[in-house]
mmCIF file of C-alpha atoms in Angstrom:
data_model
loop_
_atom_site.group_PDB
_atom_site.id
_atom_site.type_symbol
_atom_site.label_atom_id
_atom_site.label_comp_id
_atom_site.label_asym_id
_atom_site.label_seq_id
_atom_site.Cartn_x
_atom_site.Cartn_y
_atom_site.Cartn_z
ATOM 1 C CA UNK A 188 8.459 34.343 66.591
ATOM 2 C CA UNK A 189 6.809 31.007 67.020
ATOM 3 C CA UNK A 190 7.219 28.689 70.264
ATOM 4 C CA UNK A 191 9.292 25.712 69.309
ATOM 5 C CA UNK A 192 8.182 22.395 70.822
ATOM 6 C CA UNK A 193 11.337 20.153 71.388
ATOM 7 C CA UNK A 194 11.731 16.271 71.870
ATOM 8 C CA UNK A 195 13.691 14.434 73.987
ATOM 9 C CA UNK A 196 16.859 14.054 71.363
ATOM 10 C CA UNK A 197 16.290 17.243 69.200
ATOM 11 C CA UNK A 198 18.807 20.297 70.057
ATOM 12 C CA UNK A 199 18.799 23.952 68.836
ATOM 13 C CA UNK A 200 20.803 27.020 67.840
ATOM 14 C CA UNK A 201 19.237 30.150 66.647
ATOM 15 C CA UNK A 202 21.114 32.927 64.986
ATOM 16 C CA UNK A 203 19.485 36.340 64.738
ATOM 17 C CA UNK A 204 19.526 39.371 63.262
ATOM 18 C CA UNK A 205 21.746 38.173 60.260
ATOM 19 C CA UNK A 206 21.734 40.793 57.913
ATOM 20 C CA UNK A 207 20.694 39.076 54.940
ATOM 21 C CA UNK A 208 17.076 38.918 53.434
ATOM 22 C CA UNK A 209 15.395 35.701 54.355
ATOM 23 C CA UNK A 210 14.313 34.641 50.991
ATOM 24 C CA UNK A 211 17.970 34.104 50.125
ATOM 25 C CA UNK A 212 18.567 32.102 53.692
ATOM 26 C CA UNK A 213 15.421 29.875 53.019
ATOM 27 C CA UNK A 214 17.465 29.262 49.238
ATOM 28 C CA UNK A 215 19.927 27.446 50.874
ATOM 29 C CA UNK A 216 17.892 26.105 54.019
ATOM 30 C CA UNK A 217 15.257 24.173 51.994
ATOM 31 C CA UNK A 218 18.502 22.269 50.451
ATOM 32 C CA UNK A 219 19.751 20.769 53.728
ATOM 33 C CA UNK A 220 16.312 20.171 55.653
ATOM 34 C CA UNK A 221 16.379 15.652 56.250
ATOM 35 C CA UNK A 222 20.464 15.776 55.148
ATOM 36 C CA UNK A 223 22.807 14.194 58.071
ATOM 37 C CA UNK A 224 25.175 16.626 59.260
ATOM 38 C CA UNK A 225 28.132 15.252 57.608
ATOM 39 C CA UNK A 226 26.616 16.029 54.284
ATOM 40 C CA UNK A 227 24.489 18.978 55.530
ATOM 41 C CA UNK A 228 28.151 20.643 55.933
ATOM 42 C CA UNK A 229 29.757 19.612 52.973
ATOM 43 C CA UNK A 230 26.717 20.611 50.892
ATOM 44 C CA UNK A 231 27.225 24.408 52.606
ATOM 45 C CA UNK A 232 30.587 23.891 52.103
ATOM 46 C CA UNK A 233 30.158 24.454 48.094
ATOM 47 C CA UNK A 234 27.158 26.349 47.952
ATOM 48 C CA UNK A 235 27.886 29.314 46.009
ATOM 49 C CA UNK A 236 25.804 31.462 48.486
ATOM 50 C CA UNK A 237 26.625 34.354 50.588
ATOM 51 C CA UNK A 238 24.100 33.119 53.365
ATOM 52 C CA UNK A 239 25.607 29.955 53.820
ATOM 53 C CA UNK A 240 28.472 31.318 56.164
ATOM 54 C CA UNK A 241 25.931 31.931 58.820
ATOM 55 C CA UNK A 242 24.195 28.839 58.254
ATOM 56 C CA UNK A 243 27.495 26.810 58.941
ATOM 57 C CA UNK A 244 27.788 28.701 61.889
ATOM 58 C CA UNK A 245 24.288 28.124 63.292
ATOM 59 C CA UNK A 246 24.584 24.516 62.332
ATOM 60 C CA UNK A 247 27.599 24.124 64.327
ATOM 61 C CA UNK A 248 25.855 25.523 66.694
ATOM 62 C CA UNK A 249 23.345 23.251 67.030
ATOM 63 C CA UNK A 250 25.574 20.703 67.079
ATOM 64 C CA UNK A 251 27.651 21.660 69.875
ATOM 65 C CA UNK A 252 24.823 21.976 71.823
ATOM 66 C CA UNK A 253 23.776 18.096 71.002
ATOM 67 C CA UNK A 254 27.379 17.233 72.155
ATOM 68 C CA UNK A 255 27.274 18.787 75.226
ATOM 69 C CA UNK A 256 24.167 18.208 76.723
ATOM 70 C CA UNK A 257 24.433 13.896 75.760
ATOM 71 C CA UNK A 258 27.815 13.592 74.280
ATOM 72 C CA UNK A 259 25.978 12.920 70.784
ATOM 73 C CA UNK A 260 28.036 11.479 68.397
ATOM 74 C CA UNK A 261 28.212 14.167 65.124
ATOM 75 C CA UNK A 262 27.754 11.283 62.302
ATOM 76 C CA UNK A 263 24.523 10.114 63.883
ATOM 77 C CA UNK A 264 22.888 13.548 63.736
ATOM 78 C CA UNK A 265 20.281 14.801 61.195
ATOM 79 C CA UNK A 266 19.011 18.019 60.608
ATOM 80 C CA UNK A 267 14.985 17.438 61.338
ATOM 81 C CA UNK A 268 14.441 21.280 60.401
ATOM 82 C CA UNK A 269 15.655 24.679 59.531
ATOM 83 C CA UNK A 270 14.412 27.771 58.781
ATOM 84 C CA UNK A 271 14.983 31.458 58.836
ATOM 85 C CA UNK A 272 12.389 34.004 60.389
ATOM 86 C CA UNK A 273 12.375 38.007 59.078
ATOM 87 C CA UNK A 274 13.908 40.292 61.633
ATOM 88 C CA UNK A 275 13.565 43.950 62.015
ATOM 89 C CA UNK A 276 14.212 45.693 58.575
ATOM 90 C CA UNK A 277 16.815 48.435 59.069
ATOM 91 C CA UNK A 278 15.902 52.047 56.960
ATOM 92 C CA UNK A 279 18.388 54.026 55.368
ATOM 93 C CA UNK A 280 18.087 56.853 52.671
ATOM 94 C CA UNK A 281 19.998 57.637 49.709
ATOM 95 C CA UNK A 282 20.178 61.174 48.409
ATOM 96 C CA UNK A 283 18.968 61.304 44.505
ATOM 97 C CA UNK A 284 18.999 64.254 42.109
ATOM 98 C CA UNK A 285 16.776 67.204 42.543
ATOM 99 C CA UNK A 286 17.230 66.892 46.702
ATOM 100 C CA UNK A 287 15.079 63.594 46.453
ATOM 101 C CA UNK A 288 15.742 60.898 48.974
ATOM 102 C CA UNK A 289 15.194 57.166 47.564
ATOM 103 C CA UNK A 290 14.844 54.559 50.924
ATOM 104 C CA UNK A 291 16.887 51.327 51.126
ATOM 105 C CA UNK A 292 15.422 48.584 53.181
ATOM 106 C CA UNK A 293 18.284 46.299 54.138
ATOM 107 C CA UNK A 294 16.361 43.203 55.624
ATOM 108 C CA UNK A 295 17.688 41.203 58.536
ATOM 109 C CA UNK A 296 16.901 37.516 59.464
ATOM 110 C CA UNK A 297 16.478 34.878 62.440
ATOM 111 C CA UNK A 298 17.904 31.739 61.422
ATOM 112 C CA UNK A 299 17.055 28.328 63.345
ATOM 113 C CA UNK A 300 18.224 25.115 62.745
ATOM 114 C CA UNK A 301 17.021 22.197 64.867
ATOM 115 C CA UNK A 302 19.122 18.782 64.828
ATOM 116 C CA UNK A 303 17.727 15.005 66.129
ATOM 117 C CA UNK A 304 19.318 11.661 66.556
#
């Protein structure tokens, strides 16, 4: 994982091992990257995603963290960036005819989402 070089007003909340694949986070990421947070959580609101559960959780997160470390007020904040990592991918096997086994990679993410005044 990458070092992440903060500002003065920027807060973050990191969420990881998500079990979702992050191509399907980033989906929904990319969409609320430069919204405020008002309409960053309306937007996730009535996405028809899976992942954006625990990217409303993350970016509550986030936002918690701005409130108590300055008493930020939540309309003034704007998500600066987000973006979701690949975690460890978990193996399992599935038994097949003839005594095969077929492997199922079920991917896990690290989602970070990093909110400025």
């Amino acid at each position: 994982m990458s070092k992440i070089l903060l500002q003065d007003n920027e807060f973050l909340a990191i969420s990881k091992y998500v079990r979702m694949g992050p191509n399907k986070v980033r989906r929904v990421l990319r969409q609320i990257v430069g919204k405020s947070y008002v309409e960053a959580l309306l937007l996730l609101e009535f996405l028809p995603y899976a992942s954006c559960e625990p990217i409303i959780k993350v970016l509550r997160s986030a936002v918690a963290n701005a409130k108590n470390r300055v008493e930020a007020d939540e309309s003034k904040l704007v998500v600066k960036s987000a973006f979701a990592d690949q975690g460890p991918v978990m193996k399992r096997f599935r038994p097949r005819a003839q005594g095969r086994a077929y492997r199922i990679l079920k991917p896990t993410s690290h989602i970070t989402v990093v909110v400025t005044m």
